[in-house]
XYZ file of N, CA and C in Angstrom:
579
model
N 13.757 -3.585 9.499
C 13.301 -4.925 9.224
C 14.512 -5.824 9.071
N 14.120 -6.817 9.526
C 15.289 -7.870 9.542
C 14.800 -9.294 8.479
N 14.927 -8.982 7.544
C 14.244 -9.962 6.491
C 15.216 -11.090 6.212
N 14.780 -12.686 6.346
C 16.087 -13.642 5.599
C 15.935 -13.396 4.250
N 17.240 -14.121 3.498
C 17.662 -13.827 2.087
C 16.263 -14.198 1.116
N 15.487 -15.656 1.677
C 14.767 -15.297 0.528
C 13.572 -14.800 0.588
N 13.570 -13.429 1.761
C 12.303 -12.413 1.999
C 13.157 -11.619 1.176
N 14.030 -11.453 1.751
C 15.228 -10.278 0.551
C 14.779 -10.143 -1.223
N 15.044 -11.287 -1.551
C 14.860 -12.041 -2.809
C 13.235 -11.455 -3.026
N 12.590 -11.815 -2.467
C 11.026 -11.822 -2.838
C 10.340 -10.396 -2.765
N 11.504 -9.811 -1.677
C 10.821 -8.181 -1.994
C 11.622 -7.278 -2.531
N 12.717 -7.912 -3.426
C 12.969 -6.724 -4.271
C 12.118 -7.254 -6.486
N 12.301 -8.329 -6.207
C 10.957 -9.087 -6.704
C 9.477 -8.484 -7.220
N 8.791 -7.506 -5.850
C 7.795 -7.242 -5.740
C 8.368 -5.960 -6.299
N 9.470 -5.272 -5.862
C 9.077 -3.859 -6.153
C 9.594 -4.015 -7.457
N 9.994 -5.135 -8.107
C 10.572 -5.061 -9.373
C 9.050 -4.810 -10.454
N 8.118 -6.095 -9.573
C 6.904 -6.058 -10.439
C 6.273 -5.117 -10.685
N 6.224 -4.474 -8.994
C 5.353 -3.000 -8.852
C 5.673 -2.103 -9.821
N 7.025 -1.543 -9.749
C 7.658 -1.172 -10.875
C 7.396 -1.466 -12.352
N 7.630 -2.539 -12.792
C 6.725 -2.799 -14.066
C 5.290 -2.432 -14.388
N 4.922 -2.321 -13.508
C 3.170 -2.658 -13.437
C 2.921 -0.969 -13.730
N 3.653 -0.056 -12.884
C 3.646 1.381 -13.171
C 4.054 1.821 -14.357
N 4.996 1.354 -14.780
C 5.472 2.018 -16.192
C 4.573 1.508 -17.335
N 4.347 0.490 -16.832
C 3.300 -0.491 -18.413
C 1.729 0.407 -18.100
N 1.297 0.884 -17.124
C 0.106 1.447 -16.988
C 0.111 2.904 -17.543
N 1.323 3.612 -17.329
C 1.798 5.114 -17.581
C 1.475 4.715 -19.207
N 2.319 3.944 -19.793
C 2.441 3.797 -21.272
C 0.921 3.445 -21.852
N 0.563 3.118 -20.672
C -1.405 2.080 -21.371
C -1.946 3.780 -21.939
N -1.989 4.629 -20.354
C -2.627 5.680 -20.125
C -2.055 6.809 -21.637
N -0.770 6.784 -21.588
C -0.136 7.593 -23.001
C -0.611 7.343 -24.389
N -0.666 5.740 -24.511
C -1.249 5.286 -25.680
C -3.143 5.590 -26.120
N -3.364 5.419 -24.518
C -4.868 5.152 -24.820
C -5.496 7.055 -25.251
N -4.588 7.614 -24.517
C -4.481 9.371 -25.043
C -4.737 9.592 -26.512
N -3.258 9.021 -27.048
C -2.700 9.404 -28.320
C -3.820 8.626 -29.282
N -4.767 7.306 -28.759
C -5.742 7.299 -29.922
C -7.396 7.399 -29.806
N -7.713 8.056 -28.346
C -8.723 8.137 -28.018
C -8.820 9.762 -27.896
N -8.244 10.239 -27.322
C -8.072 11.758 -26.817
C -9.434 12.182 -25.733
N -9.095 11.049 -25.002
C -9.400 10.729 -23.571
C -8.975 9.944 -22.616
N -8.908 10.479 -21.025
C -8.315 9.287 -20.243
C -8.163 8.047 -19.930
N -8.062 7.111 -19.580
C -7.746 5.489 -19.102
C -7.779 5.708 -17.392
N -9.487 5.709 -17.035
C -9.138 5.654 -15.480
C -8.741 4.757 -14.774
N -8.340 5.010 -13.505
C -7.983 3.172 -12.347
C -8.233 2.066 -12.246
N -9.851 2.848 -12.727
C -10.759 1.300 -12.842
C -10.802 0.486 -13.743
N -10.186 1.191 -15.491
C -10.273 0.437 -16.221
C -8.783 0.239 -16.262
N -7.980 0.209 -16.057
C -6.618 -0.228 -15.277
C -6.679 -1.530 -14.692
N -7.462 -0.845 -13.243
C -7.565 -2.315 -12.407
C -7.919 -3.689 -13.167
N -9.180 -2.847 -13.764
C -9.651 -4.522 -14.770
C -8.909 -4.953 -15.526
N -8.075 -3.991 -16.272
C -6.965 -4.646 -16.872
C -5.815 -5.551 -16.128
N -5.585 -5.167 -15.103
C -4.381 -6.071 -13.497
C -5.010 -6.799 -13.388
N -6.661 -7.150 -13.401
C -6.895 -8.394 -12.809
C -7.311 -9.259 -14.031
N -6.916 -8.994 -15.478
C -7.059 -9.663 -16.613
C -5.794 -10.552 -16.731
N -4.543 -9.168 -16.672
C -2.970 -9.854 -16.273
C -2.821 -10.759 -15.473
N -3.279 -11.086 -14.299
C -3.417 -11.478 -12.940
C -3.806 -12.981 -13.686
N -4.635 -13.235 -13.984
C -5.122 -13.957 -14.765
C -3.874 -15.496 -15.563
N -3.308 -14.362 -16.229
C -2.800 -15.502 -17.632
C -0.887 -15.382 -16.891
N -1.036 -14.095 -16.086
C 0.504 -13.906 -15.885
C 0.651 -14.482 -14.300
N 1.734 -15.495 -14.348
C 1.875 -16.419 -12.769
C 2.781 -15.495 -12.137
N 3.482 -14.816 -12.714
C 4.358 -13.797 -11.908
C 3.300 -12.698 -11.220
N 2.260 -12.306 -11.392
C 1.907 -11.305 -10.732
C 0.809 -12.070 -9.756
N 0.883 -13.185 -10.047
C 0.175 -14.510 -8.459
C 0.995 -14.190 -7.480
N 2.224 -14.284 -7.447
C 3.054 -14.340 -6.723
C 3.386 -12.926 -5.810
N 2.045 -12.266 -5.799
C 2.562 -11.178 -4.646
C 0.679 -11.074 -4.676
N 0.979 -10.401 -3.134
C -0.198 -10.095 -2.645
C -1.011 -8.852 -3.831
N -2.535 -8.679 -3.780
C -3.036 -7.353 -4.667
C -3.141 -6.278 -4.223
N -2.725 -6.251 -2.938
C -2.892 -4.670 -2.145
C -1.302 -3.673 -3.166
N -0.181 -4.404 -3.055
C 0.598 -3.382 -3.687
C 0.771 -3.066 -4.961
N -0.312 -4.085 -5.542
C -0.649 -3.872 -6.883
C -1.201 -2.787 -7.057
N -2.540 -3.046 -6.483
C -3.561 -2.185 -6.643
C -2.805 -0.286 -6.224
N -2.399 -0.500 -5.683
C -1.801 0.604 -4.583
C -0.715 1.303 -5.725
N -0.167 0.763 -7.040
C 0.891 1.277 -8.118
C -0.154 2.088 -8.697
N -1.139 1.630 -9.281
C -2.359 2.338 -10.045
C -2.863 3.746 -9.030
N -2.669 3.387 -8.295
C -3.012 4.975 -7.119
C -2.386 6.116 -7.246
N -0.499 5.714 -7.007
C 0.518 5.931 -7.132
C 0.386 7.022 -9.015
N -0.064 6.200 -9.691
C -0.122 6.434 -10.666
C -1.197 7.714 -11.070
N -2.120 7.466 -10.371
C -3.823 8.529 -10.624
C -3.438 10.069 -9.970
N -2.464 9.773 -8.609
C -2.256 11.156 -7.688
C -1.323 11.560 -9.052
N -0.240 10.700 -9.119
C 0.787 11.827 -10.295
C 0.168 12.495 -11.422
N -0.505 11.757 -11.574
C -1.396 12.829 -12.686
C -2.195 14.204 -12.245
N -2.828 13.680 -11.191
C -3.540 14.366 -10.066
C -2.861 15.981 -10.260
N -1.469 15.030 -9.385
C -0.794 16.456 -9.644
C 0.044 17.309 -10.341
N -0.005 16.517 -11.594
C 0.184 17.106 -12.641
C 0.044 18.261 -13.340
N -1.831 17.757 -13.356
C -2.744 19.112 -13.400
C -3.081 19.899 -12.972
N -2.581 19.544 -11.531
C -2.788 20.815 -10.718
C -1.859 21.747 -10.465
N -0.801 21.214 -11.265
C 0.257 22.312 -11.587
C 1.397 22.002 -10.199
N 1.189 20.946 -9.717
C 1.859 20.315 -8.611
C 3.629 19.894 -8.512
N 3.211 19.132 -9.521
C 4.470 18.704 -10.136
C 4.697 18.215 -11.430
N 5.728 17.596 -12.208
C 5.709 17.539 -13.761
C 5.136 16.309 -13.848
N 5.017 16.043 -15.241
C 4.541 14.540 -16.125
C 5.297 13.613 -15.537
N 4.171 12.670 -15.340
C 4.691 11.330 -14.979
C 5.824 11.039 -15.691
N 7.000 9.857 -15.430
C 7.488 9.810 -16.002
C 7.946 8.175 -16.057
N 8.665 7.378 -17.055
C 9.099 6.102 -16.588
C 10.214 5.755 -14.919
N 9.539 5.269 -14.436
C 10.291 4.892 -12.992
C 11.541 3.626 -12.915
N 12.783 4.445 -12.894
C 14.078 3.611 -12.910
C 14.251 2.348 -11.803
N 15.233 1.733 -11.525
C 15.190 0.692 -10.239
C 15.538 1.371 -9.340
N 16.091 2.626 -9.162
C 16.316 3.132 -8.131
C 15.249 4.652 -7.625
N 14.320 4.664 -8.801
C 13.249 5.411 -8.103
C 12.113 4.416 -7.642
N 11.876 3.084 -7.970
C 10.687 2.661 -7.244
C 11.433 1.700 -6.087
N 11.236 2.285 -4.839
C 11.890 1.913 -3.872
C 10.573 0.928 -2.541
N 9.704 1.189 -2.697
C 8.514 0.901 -1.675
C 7.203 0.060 -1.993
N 6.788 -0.305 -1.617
C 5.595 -0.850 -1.949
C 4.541 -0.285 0.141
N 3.095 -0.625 -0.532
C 2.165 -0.407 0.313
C 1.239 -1.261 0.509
N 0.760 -1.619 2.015
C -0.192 -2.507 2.080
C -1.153 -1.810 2.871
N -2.321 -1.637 2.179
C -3.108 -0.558 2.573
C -4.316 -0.699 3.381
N -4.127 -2.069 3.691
C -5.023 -2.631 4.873
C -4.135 -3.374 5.741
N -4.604 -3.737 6.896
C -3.417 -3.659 8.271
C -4.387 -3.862 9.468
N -3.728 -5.269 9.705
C -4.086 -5.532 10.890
C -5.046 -6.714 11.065
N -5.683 -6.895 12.042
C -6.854 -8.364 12.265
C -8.171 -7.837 13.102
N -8.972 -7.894 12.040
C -10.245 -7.828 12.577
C -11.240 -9.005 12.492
N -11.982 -8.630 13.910
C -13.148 -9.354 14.472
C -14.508 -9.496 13.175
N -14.610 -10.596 12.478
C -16.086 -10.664 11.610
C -16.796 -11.549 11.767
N -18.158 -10.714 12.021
C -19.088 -11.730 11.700
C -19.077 -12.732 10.654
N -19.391 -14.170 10.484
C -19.636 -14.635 9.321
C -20.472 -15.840 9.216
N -20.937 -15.693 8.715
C -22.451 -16.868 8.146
C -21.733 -18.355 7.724
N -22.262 -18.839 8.596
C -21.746 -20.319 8.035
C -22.667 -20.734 7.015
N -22.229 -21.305 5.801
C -23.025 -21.914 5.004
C -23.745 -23.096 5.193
N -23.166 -24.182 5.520
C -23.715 -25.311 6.106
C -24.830 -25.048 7.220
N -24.772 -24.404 8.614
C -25.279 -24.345 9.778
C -26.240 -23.239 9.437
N -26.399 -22.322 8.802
C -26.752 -21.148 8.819
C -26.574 -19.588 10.015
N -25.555 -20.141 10.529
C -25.288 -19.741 12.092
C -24.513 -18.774 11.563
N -24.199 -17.791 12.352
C -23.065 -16.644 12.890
C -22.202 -16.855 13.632
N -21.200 -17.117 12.824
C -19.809 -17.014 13.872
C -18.477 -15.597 13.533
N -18.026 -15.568 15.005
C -17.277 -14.383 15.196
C -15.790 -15.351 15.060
N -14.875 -14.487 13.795
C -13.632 -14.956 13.977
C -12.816 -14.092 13.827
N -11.139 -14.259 14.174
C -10.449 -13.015 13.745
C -9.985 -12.976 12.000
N -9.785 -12.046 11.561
C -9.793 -11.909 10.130
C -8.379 -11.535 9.657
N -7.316 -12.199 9.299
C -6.014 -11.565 8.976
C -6.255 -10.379 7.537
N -5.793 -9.220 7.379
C -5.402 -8.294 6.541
C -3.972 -9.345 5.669
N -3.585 -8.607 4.478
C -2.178 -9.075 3.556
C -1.326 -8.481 4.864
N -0.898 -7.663 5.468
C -0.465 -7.335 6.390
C -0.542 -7.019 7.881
N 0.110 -7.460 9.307
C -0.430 -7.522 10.271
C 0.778 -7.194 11.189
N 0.926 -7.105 12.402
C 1.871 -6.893 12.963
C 1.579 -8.188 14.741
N 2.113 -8.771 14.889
C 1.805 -9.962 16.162
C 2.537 -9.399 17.242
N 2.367 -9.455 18.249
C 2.764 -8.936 19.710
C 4.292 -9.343 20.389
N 5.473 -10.328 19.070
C 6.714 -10.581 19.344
C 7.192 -9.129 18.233
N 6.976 -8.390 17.881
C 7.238 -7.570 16.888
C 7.572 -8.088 15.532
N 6.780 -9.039 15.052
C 7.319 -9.334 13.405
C 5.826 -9.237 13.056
N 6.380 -8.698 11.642
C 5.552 -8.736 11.026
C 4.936 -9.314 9.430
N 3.925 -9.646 9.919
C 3.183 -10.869 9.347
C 2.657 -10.324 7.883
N 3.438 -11.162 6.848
C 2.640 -10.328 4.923
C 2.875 -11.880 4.552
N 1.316 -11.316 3.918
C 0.379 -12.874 2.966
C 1.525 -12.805 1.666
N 1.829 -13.727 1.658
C 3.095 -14.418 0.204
C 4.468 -14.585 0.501
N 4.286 -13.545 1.888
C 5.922 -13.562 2.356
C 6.390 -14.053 3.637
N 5.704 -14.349 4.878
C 5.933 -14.662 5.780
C 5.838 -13.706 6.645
N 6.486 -14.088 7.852
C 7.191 -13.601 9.274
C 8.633 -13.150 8.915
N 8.572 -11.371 9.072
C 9.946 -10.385 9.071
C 9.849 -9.658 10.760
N 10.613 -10.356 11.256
C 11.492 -9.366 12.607
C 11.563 -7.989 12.324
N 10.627 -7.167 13.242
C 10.342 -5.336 12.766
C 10.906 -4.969 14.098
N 11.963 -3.712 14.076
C 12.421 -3.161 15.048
C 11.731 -2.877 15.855
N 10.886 -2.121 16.524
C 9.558 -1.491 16.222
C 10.454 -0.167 17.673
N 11.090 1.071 17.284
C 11.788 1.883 18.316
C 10.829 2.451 19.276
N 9.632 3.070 18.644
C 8.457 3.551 19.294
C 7.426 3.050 19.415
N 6.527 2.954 20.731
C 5.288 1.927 20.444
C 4.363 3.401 19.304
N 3.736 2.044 18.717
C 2.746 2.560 17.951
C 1.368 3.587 19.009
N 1.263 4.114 18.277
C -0.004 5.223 19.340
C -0.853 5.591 18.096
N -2.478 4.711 18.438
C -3.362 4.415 18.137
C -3.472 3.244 17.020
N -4.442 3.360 16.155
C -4.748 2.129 15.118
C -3.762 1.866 14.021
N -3.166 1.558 13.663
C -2.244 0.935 12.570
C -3.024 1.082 11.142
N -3.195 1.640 10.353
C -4.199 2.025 8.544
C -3.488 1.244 8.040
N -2.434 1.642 7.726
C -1.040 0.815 6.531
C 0.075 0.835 7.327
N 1.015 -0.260 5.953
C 2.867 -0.072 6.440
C 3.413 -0.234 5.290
N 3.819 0.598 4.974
C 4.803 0.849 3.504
C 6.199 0.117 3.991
N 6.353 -0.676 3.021
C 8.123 -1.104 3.286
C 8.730 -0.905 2.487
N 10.189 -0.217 2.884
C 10.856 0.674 1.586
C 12.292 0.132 2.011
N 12.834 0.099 0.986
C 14.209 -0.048 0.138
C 14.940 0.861 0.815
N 15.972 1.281 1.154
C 17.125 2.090 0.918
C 18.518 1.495 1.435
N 18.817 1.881 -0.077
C 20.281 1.069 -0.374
C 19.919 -0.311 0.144
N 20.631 -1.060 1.382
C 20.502 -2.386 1.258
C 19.924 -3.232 2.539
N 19.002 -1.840 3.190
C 18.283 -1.939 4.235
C 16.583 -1.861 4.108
N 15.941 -2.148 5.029
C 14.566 -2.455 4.293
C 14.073 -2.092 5.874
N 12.841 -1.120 5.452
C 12.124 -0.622 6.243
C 10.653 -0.220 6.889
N 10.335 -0.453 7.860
C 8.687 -1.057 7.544
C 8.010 0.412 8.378
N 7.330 1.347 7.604
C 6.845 2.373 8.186
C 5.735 2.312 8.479
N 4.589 2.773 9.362
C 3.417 2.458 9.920
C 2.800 3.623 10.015
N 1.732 3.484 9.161
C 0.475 5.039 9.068
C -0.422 4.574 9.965
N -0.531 5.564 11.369
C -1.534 5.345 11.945
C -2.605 6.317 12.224
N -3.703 6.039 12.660
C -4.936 6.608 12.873
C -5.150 6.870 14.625
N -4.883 8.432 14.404
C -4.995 8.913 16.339
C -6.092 9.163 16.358
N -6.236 9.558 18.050
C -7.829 10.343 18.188
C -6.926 11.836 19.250
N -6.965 13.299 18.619
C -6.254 13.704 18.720
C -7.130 14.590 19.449
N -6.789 15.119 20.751
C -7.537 15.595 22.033
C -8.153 17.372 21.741
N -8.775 17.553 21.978
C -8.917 19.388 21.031
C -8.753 20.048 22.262
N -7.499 21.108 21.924
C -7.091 22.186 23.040
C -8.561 23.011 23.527
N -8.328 23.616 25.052
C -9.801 24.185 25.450
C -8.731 25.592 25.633
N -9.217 26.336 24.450
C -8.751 27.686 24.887
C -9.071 28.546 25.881
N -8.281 28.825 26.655
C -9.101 29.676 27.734
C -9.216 31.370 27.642
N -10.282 31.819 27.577
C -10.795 33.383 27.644
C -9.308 34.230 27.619
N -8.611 34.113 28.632
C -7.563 34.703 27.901
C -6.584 34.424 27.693
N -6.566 33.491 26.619
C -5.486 33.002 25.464
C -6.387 33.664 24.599
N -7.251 33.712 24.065
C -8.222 34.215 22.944
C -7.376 35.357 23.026
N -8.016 36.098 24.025
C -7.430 38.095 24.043
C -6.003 37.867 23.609
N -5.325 36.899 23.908
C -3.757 36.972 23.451
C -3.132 36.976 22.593
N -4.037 36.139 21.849
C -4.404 35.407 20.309
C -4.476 36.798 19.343
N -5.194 37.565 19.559
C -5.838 38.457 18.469
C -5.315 39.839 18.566
């Protein structure tokens, strides 16, 4: 990614918030333990982000997909916690929260009801994140960032995580294939077994 200074500025910004937003939820979830001696799920999380969201202008200032997407971040570590996966969450330094996620992607075609007319009209629908056919790519709060893009994409675009390292910034793309099923033949089976 080729971001100007004050995309620079604005997305280390975000992962600063994201970052906050994780450790203050870890601590919600620890506290709400130590006097309930029961969990604090996502949802009552989320409602809590969109209470913050609310009274705090700093967390206006970024789209809710990578919000929402810290609290996730947050539910798997536990996830796998218990499953004996890996250890206790823990507070996240500036140099472990490196990424943020936008977990919808792309522009879709919607129907939509006009209120006035009562009619149906078809328009295209921007996602917080999108990618346009000069290779930049398009995020709601932040603009137009110039994306390398080395390989064409092959199939649908899900998400694009953009991550930090050291003083380069990088826009990765989860996509959705349709992946062809091998026809084994009679004897590959015998070969097989």
């Amino acid at each position: 990614m080729f971001p100007n200074e004050e995309q620079l500025q604005t997305m280390d910004r975000w992962l600063s918030i994201c970052r906050q937003q994780y450790n203050s939820a870890l601590l919600d979830k620890q506290r709400f333990y130590q006097k309930n001696k029961t969990g604090l799920s996502r949802n009552e999380l989320q409602k809590q982000q969109t209470k913050d969201k609310q009274t705090c202008a700093l967390l206006k200032t970024m789209p809710s997909q990578p919000l929402q997407e810290v609290l996730f971040r947050l539910e798997e570590a536990y996830k796998n916690f218990f499953e004996g996966r890996a250890r206790y969450p823990k507070i996240k330094k500036h140099k472990d929260y490196t990424s943020i996620t936008f977990t919808q992607f792309g522009v879709e075609e919607r129907k939509i009801k006009s209120k006035k007319t009562g009619g149906v009209n078809v328009r295209d629908v921007r996602y917080a994140a999108s990618l346009d056919e000069n290779n930049h790519l398009l995020i709601s709060k932040l603009g137009s960032v110039y994306v390398n893009v080395h390989r064409p994409l092959e199939g649908k675009v899900k998400q694009v995580t953009i991550q930090r390292q050291g003083h380069r910034w990088f826009a990765i793309f989860s996509v959705e294939r349709h992946v062809n099923e091998t026809v084994i033949s009679l004897f590959n089976q015998q070969a097989l077994m």
